[in-house]
Coordinates of C-alpha atoms and ligand atoms in Angstrom, one line a residue:
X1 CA 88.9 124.0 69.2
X2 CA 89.2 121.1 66.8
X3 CA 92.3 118.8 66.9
X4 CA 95.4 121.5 68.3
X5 CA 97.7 122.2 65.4
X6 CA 100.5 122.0 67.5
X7 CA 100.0 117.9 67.9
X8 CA 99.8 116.9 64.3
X9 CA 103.6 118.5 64.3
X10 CA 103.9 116.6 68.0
X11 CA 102.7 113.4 66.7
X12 CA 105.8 111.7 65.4
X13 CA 107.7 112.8 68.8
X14 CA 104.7 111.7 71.3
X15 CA 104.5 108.4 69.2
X16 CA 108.4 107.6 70.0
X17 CA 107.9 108.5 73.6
X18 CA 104.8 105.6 73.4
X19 CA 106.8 102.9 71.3
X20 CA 109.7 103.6 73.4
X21 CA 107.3 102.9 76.7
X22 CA 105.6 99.9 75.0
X23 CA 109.0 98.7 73.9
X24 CA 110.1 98.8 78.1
X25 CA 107.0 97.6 79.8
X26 CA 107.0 97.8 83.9
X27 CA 104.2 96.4 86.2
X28 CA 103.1 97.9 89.3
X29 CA 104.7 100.1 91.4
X30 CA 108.1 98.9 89.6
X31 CA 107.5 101.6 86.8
X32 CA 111.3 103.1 87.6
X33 CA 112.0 103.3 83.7
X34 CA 108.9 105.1 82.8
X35 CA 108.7 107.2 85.8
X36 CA 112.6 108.8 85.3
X37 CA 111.4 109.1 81.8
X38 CA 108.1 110.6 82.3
X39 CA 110.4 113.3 85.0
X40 CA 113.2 114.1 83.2
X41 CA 111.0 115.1 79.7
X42 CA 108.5 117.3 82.4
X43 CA 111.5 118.9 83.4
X44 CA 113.0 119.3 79.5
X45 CA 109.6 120.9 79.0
X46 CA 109.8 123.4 82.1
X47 CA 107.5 122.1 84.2
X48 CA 107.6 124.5 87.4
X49 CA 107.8 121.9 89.6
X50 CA 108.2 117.9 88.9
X51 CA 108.3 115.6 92.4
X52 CA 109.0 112.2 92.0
X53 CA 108.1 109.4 94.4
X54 CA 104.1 109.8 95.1
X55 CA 102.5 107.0 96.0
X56 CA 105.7 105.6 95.6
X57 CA 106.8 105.5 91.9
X58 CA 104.1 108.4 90.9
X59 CA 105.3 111.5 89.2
X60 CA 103.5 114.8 89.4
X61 CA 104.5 117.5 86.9
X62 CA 103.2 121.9 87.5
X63 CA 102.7 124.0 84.9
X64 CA 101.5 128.0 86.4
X65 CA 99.3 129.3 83.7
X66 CA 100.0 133.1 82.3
X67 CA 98.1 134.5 85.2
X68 CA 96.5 132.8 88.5
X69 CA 93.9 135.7 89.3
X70 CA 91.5 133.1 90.7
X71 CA 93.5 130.3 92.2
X72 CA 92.4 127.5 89.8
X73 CA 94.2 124.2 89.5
X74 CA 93.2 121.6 87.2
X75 CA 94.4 118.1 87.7
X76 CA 95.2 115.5 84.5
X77 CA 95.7 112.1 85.5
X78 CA 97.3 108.8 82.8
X79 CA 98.6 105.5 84.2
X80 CA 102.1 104.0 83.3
X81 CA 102.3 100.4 84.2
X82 CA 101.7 97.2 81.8
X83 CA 100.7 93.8 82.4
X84 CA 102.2 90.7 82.8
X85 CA 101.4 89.4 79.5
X86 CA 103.4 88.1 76.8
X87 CA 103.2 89.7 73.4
X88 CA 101.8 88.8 70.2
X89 CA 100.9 92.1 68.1
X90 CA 104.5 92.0 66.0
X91 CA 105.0 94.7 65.6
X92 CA 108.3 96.7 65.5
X93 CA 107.5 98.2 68.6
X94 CA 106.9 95.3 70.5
X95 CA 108.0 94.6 74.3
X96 CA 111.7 93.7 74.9
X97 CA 110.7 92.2 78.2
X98 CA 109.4 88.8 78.1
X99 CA 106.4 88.2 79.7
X100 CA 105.5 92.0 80.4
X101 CA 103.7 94.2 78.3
X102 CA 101.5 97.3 77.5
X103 CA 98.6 95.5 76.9
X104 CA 95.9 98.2 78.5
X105 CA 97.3 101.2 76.5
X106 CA 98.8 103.3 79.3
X107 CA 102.1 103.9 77.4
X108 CA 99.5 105.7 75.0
X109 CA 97.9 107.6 78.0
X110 CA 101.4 108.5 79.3
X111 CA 102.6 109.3 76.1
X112 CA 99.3 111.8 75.0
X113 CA 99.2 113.3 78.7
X114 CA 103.4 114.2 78.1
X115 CA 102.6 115.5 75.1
X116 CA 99.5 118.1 76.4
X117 CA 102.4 118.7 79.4
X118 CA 104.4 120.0 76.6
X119 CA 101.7 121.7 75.0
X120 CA 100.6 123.5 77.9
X121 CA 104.0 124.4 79.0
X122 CA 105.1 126.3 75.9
X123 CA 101.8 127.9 75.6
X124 CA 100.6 128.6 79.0
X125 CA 97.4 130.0 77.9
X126 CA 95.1 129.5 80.8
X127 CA 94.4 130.8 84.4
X128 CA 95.9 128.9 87.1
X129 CA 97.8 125.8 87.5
X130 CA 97.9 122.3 85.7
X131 CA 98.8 119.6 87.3
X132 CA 100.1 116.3 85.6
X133 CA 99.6 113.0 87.4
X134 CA 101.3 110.2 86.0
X135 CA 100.2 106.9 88.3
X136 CA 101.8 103.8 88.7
X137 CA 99.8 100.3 89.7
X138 CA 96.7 100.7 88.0
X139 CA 96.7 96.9 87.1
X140 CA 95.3 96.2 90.8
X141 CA 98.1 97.5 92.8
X142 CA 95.7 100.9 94.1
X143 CA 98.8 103.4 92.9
X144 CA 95.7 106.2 92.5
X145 CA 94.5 105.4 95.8
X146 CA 98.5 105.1 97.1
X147 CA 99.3 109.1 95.4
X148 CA 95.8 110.2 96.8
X149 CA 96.7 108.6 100.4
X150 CA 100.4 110.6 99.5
X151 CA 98.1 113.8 100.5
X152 CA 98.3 114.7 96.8
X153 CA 95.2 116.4 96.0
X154 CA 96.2 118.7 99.2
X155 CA 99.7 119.8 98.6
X156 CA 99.1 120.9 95.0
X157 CA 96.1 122.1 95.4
X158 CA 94.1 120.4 92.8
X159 CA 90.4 121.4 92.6
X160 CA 88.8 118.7 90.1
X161 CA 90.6 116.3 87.9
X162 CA 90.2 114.4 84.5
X163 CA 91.3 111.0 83.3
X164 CA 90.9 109.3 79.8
X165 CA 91.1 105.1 78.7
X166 CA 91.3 104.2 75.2
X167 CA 88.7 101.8 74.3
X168 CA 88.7 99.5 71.3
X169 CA 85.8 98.8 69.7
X170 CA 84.9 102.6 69.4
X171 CA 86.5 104.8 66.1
X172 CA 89.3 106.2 66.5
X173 CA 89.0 110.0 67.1
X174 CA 85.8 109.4 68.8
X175 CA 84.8 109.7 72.8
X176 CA 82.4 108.3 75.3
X177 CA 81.3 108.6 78.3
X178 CA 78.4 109.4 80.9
X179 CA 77.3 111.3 84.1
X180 CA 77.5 108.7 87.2
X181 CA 78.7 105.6 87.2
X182 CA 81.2 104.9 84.5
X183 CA 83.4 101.7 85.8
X184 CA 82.3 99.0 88.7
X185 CA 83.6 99.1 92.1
X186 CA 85.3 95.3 92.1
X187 CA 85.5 93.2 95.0
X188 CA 86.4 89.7 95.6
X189 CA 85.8 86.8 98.2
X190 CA 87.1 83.8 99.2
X191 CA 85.2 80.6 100.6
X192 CA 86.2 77.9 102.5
X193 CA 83.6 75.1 102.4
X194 CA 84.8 72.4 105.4
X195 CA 82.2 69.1 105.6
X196 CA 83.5 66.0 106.5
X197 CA 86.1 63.6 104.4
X198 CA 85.9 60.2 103.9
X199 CA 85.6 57.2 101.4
X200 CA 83.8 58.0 98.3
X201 CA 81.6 55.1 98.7
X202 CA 80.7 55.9 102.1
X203 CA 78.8 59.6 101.8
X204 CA 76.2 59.1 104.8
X205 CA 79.6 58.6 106.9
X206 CA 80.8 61.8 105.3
X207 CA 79.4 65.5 104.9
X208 CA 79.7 65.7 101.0
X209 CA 81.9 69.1 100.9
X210 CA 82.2 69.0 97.2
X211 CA 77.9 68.7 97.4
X212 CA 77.9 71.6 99.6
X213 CA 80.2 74.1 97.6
X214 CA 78.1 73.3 94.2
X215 CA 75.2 74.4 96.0
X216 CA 76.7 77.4 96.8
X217 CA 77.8 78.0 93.6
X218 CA 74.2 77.6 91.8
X219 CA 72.6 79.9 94.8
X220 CA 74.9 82.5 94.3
X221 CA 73.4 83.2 90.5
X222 CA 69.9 84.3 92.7
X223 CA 71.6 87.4 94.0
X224 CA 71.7 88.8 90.4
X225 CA 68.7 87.5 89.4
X226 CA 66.1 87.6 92.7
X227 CA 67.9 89.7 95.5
X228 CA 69.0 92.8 93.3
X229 CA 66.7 95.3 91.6
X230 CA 66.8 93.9 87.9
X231 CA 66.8 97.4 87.3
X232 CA 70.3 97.8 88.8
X233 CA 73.6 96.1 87.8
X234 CA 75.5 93.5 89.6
X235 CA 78.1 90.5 88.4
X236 CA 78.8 87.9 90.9
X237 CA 81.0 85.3 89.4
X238 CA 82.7 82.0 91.1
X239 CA 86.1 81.7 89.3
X240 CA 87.6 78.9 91.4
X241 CA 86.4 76.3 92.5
X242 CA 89.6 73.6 94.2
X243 CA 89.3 70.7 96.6
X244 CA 92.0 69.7 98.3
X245 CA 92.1 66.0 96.4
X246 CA 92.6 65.1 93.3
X247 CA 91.6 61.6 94.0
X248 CA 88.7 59.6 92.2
X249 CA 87.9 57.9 95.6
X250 CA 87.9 60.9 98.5
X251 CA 85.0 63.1 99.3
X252 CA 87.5 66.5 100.5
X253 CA 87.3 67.7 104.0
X254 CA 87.8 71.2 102.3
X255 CA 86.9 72.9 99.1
X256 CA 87.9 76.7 98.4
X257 CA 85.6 79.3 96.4
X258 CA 87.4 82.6 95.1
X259 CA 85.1 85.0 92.6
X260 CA 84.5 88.4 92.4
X261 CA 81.6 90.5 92.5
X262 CA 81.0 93.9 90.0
X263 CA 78.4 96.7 90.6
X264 CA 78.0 100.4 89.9
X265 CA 76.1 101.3 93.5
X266 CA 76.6 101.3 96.4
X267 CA 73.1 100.2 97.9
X268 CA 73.8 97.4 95.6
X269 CA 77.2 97.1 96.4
X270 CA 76.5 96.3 100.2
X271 CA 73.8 93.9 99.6
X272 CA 76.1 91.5 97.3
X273 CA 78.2 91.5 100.4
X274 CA 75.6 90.8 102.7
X275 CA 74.0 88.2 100.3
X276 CA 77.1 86.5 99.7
X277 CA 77.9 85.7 103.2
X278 CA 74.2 85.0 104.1
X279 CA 73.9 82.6 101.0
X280 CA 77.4 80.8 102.0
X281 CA 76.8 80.8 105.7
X282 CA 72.7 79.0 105.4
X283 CA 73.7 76.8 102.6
X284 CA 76.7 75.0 104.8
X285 CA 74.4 75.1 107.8
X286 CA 71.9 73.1 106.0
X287 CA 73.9 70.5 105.0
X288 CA 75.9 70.6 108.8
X289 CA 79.3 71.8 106.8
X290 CA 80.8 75.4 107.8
X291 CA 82.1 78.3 105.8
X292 CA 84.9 80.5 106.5
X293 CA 84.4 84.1 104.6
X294 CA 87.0 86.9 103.6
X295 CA 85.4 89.2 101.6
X296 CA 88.2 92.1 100.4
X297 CA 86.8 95.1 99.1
X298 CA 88.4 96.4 95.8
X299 CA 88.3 99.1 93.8
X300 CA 85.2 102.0 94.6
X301 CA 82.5 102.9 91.2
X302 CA 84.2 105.2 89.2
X303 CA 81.3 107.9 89.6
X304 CA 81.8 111.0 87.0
X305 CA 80.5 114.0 88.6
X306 CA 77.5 115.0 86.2
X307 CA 78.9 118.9 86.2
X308 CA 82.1 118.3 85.1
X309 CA 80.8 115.3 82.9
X310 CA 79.6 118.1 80.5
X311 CA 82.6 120.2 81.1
X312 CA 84.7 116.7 80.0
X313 CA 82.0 116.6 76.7
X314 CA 82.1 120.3 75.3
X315 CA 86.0 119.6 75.0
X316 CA 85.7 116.4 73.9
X317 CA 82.7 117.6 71.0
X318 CA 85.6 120.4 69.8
X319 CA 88.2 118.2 69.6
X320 CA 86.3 115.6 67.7
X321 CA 82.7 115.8 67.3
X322 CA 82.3 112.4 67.8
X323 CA 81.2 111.9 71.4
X324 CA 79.0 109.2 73.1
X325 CA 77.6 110.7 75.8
X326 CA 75.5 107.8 77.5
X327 CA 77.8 104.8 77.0
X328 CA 77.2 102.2 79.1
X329 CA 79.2 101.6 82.1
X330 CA 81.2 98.6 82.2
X331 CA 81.4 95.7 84.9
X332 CA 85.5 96.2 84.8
X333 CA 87.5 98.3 87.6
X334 CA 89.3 101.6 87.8
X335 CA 91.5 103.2 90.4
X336 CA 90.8 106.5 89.4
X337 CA 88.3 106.0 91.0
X338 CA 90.2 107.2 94.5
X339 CA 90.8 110.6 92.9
X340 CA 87.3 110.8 91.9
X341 CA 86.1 110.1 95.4
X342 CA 88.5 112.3 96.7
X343 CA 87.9 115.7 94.1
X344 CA 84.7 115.8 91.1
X345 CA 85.8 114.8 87.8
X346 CA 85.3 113.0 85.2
X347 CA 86.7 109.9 83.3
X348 CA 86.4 109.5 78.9
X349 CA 87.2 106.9 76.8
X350 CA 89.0 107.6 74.0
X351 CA 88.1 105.1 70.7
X352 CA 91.0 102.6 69.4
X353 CA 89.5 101.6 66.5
X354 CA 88.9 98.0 65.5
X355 CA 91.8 96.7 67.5
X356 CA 91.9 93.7 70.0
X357 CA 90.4 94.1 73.5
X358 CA 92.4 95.6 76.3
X359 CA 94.4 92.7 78.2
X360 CA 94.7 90.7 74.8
X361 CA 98.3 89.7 73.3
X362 CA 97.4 90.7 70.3
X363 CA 96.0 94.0 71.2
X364 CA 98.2 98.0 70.5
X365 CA 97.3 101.4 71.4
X366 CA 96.4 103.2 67.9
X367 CA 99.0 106.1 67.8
X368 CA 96.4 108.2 65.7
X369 CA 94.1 108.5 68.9
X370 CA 97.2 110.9 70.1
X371 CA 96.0 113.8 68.6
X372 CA 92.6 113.4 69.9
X373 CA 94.0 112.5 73.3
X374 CA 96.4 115.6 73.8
X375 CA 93.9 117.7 72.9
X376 CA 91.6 116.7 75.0
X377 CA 93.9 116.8 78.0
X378 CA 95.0 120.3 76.9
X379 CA 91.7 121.5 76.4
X380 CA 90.4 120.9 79.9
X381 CA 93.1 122.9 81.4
X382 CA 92.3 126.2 78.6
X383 CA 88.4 125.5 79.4
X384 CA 88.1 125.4 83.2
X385 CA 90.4 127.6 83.2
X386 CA 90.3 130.3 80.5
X387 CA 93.1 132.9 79.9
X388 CA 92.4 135.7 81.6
Ligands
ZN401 ZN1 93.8 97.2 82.2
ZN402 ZN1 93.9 100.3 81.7

């Protein structure tokens, strides 16, 4: 199973559908464009089914295999929204909306999951039932967790599920991945540090709030480096850091801390918490200034299930022979990482060459990956599921 045939004759057609998306860009749930798009060519297609409106502006697309003798049903999931980033690739294709654009790649993902959709629906040379998920909100808006809390993974069915990224910095053509954890669960915090205001010149009639949130902010560095096995992975990064003056001449009454923390466990996970409040909370104590704490819980580890981890490699080796198969996991989040709590799975990235990093300006999904892609998608559904 090396590169399908049928998508080198697909590619110039799948690459119009992607330039067409990157060319109309839509954030969030507002993906009303791309969705009616991504419907209306399932349905030109003859998909069995094609529902609109999952987790709001998701689309899920079925496809019933030749035969069904053992109730099977694979699920295929690509995002479709963009960021709110203004473009600077120029290229032909580039966004039409100011300010907006498909800076992460998911036009590419839609565009190579339509095209397997199209693949499997002529063909229909599997076992069971495909189903196509094509997400909105992926950029922080939860739309995986938003189609999952839809009851989708009930009403269709769907047994395990697959997702892909493209990933620059890896060759074209080529995958990666790994069993476990693959992307960080993401969270994020925000401190308020109240002391005591007053004249600059006068700090023993004040409670230096500006003092107290610097120590904070070096203390917090120790739950990386002395709370957390340095076997085990954890990012804990302060990324604001605002009094309420801009004065030369006023120690604040308040100053506000937002970061984020990353990790890939959830042992870990629940001692960052635990350690962020602690350190925050002790710290103001000690200096007689108090914290107030909101701690918002993001995005859960993208875990690939090991099984289906190999199932995701065998079909990526065919289809390319170039596969990575202990990347490491990175510190960024990923809400497919709902449907992967919710049914085993896997997640792959798919190489974009020597391109700019996702969530640049300057950065463009590599329409040769599409081949690689499709196949990929297609080739799950004919290997978990083979023609009976
Ligand atoms: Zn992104
Ligand atoms: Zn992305």
């Amino acid at each position: 199973m090396p590169v399908k045939n049928r998508f080198a004759e697909l590619l110039p057609e799948i690459t119009a559908w992607r330039r067409d998306f990157h060319e109309n860009p839509e954030l969030l749930y507002e993906v009303h464009r791309t969705a009616a798009k991504v419907a209306g060519l399932l349905r030109e297609f003859g998909c069995d089914e094609v529902v609109e409106g999952i987790g709001q502006t998701g689309v899920v697309g079925v496809i019933r295999g030749r035969s069904d003798t053992a109730g099977r049903v694979v699920g295929l999931r690509a995002d479709m929204d963009a960021l709110p980033i203004v473009e600077q690739t120029g290229a032909a294709h580039a966004s039409k909306v100011p300010g907006k654009m498909h800076a992460c790649g998911h036009d590419g993902h839609t565009a190579m999951l339509l095209g397997a959709a199209k693949y499997l629906a002529e063909t229909r040379n599997f076992d069971g039932t495909a189903v196509v998920i094509f997400q909105p909100a992926e950029e922080g808006g939860g739309g995986g967790k938003a189609m999952v809390d839809d009851g989708m993974m009930e009403r269709w069915g769907i047994q395990e599920v697959y997702g892909m990224h493209n990933m620059p910095g890896f060759p074209v053509g080529s995958f990666a991945i790994r069993p476990g954890p693959m992307m960080a669960a993401t969270d994020q915090f925000d401190i308020v540090v109240t002391g005591k205001g007053g004249h600059a010149a006068k700090p023993h009639d004040c409670i230096d709030t500006t003092l107290v949130a610097s120590h904070i902010v070096v203390a917090m560095q120790q739950i990386a480096s002395r709370n957390v096995d340095p076997l085990k992975q954890v990012v804990v990064s302060i990324c604001t850091f605002r009094t309420e003056s801009e004065a030369y001449n006023v120690i604040p009454q308040t100053v506000v801390l937002r970061g984020t923390v990353r990790s890939l466990d959830p042992g870990v996970r629940d001692l960052a918490e635990a350690r962020v409040k602690a350190v925050a909370e002790g710290i103001a104590a000690a200096h007689g200034a108090t914290v107030g704490i909101s701690y918002i819980r993001g995005y859960p580890v993208t875990m690939n299930t090991p099984e289906n981890t190999d199932y995701a490699v065998a079909v990526a080796q065919a289809v390319s022979g170039q596969v990575d198969t202990a990347v490491a996991p990175m510190m960024g989040g990923e809400d497919f990482s709902y449907m992967l709590n919710a049914r085993p799975g896997a997640y792959i990235f798919l190489g974009n060459g020597d391109s700019a990093m996702v969530h640049h300006p300057a950065y463009d999904f590599d329409d040769n990956a599409i081949p690689f892609g499709s196949s990929w998608y297609a080739g799950m559904v004919e290997s978990r599921m083979p023609a009976a």
